[in-house]
Short mmCIF file of C-alpha atoms in Angstrom, two decimals:
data_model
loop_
_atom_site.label_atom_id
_atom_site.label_comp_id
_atom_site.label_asym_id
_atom_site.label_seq_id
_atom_site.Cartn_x
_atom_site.Cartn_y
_atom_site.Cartn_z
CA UNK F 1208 166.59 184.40 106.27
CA UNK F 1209 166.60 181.34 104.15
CA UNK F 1210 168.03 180.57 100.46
CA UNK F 1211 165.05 179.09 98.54
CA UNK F 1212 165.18 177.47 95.22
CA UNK F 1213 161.60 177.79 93.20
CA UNK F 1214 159.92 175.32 91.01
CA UNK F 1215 161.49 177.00 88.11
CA UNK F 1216 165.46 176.83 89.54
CA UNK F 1217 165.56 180.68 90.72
CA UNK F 1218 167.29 181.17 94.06
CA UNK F 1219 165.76 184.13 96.58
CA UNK F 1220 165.38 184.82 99.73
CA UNK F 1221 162.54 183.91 101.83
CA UNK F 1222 161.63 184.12 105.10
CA UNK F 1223 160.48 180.70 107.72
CA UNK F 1224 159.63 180.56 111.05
CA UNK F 1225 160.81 176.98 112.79
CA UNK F 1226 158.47 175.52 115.19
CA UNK F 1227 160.84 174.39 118.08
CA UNK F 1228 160.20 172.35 121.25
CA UNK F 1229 161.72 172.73 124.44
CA UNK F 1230 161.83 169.49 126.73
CA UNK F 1231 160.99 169.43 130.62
CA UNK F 1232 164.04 168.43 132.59
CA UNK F 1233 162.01 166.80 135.13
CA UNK F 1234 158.91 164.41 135.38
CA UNK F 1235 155.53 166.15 137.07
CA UNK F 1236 155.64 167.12 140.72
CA UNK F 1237 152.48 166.24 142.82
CA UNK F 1238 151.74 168.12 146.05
CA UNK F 1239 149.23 168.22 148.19
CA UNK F 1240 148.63 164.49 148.69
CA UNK F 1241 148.42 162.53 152.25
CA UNK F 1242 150.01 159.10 152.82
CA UNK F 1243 146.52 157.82 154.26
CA UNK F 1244 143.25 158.53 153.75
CA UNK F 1245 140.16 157.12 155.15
CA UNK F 1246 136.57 156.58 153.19
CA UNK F 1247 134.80 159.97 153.25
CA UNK F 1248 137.99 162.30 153.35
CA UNK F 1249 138.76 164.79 150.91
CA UNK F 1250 141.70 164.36 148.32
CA UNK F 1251 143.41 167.78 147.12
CA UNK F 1252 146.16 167.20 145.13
CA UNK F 1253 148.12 169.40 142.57
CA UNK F 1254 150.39 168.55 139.99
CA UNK F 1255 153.04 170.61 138.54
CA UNK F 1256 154.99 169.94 135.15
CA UNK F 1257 158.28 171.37 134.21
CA UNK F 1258 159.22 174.40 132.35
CA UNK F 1259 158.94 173.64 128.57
CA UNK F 1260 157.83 174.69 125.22
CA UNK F 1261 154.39 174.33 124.63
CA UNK F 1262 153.60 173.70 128.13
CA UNK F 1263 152.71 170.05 128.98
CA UNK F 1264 149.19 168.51 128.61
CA UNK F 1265 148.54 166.90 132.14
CA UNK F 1266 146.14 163.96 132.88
CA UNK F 1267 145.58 163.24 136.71
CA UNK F 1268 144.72 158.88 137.15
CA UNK F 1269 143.24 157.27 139.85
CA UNK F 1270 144.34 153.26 139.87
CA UNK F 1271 145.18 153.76 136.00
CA UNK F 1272 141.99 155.00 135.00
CA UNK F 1273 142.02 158.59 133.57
CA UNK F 1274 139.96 161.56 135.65
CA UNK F 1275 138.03 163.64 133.04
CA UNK F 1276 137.28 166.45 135.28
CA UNK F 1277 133.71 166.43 134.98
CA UNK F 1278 131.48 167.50 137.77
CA UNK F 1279 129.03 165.17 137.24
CA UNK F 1280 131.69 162.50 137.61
CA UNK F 1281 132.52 163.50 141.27
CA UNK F 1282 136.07 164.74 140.82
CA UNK F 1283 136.89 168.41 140.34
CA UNK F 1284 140.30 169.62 138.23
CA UNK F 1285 141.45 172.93 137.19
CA UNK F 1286 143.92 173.55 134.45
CA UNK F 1287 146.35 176.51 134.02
CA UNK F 1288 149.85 177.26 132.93
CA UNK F 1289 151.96 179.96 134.22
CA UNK F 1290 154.06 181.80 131.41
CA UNK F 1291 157.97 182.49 132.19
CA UNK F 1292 159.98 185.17 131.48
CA UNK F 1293 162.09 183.13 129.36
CA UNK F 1294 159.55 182.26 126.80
CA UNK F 1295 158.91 178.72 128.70
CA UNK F 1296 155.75 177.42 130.17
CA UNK F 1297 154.48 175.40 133.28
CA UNK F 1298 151.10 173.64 133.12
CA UNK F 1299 149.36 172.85 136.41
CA UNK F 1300 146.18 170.50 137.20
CA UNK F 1301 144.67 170.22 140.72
CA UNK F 1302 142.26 167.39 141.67
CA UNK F 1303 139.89 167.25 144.00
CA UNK F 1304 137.55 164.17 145.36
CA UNK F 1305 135.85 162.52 148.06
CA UNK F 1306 137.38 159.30 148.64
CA UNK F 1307 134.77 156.45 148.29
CA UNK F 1308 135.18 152.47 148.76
CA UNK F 1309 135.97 151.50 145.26
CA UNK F 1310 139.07 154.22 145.40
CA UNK F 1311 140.78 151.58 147.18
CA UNK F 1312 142.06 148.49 145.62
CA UNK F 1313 143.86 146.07 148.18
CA UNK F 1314 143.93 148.71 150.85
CA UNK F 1315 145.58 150.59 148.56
CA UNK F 1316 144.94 153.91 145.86
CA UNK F 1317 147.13 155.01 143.15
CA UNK F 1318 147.50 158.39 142.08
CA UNK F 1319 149.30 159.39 138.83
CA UNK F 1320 149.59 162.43 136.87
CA UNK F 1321 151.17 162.42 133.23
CA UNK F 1322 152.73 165.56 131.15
CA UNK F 1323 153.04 164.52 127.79
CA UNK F 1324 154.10 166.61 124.59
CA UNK F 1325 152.86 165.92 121.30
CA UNK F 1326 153.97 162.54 120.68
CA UNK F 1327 157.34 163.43 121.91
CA UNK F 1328 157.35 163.87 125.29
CA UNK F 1329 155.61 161.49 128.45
CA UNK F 1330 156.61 161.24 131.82
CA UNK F 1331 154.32 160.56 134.68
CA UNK F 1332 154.64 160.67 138.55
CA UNK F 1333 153.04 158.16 140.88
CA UNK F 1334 151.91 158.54 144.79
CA UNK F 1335 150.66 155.07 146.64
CA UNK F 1336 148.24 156.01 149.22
CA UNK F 1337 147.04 154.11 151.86
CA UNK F 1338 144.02 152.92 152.95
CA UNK F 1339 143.79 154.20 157.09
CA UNK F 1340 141.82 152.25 158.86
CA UNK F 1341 139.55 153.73 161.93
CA UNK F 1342 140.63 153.82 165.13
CA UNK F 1343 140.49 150.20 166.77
CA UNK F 1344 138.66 150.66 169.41
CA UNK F 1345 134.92 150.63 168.44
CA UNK F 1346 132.34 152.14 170.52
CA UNK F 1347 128.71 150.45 170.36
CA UNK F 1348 125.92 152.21 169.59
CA UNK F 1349 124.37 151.77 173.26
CA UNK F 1350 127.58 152.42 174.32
CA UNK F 1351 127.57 149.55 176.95
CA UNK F 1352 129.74 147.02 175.09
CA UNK F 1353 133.74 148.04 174.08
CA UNK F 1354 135.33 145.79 171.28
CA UNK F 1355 139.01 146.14 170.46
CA UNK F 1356 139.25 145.44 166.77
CA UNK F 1357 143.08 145.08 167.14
CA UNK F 1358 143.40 142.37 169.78
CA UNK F 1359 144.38 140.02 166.90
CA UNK F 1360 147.00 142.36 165.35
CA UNK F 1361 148.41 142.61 168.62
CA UNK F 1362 148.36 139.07 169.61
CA UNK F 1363 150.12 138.67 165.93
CA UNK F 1364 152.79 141.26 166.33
CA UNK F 1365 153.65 140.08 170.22
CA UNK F 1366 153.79 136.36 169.31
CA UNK F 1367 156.32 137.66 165.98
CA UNK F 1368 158.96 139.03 168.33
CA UNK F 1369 158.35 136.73 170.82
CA UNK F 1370 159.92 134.47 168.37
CA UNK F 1371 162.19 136.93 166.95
CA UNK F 1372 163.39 136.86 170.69
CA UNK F 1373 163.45 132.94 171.08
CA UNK F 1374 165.96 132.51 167.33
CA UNK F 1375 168.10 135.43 168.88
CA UNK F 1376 168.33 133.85 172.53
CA UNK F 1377 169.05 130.48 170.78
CA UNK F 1378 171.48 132.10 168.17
CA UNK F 1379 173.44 133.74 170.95
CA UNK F 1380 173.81 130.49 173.15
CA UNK F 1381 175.22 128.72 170.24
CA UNK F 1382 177.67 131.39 169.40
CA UNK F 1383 178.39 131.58 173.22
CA UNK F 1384 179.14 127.76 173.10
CA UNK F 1385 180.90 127.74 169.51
CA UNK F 1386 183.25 130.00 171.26
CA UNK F 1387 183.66 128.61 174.46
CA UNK F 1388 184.82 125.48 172.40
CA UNK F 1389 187.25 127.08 169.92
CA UNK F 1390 188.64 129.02 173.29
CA UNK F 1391 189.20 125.36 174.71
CA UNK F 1392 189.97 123.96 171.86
CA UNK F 1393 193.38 126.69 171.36
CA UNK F 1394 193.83 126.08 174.84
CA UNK F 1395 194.83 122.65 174.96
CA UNK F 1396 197.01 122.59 172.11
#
């Protein structure tokens, strides 16, 4: 019950109902989501927002670029918000996609999902997904000829800790000396 003044200086009482918003606590949660994913698999993702009041409008992005949902598009979401016992609200907003070459952007695919309120309220929660690459050992089609595709990676990873091994081998002979030395050195004094 309010005290309201009228345009003509009377006082009653009058009635108002507040419109009031209750903050989530917590950015969105995604589930669902693999660290890698290879051309051709099938993303199924959900994201969660935290309990508030009104629930949180969610927007699922693929390398910053906003999914609209529609199935003509290629991606598939569905929407819904779960209603708490303590007047609160939860929005949820699953995505689902087959992952094609252009997902990928330097190996790489970013997924984000945003819950924003109003003009009051955005946070967002990001996943960086690999790109996995296919096995390295490639098969021909007549099946006579093997290739290893990671011969070079190899080569490249054995000849970095074959050097890793060479600076420690040298780094340990020069302590070894240094010491020797400064053990000499307190001797003959």
């Amino acid at each position: 019950m309010w005290n309201c003044i009228d345009n003509s200086g009377q006082q009653s009482s009058c009635e108002r109902k507040c419109a009031s918003s209750v903050l989530p606590t917590e950015g969105p949660r995604i589930i669902g989501g693999l660290p890698k994913y290879r051309v051709g698999d099938t993303v199924s993702v959900n994201c969660t927002s935290s309990s508030s009041k009104p629930a949180a409008t969610l927007n699922w992005y693929i390398n910053d670029e906003i999914i609209t949902g529609k199935k003509e598009s290629g991606y598939q979401t569905e929407h819904f918000t779960v209603h708490h016992s303590n007047g609160l609200e939860s929005s949820s907003l699953s995505l689902k996609f087959v992952v094609r070459e252009h997902h990928f952007r330097g190996g790489n695919m970013k997924l984000k999902c945003t819950a924003t309120i109003s003009r009051v309220y955005t946070m967002s929660n990001e996943e960086l997904v690999f790109r996995q690459q296919n096995s390295g050992l490639h098969i021909l089609e007549n099946a006579s000829r093997v290739r290893n595709s990671c011969s070079r990676l190899v080569c490249s990873n054995f000849l970095q800790i074959a050097a890793i091994y060479f600076l420690l081998k040298t780094f340990t002979e020069i302590l070894v000396y240094s010491l020797r030395t400064t053990k000499s050195d307190n001797l003959a004094v």
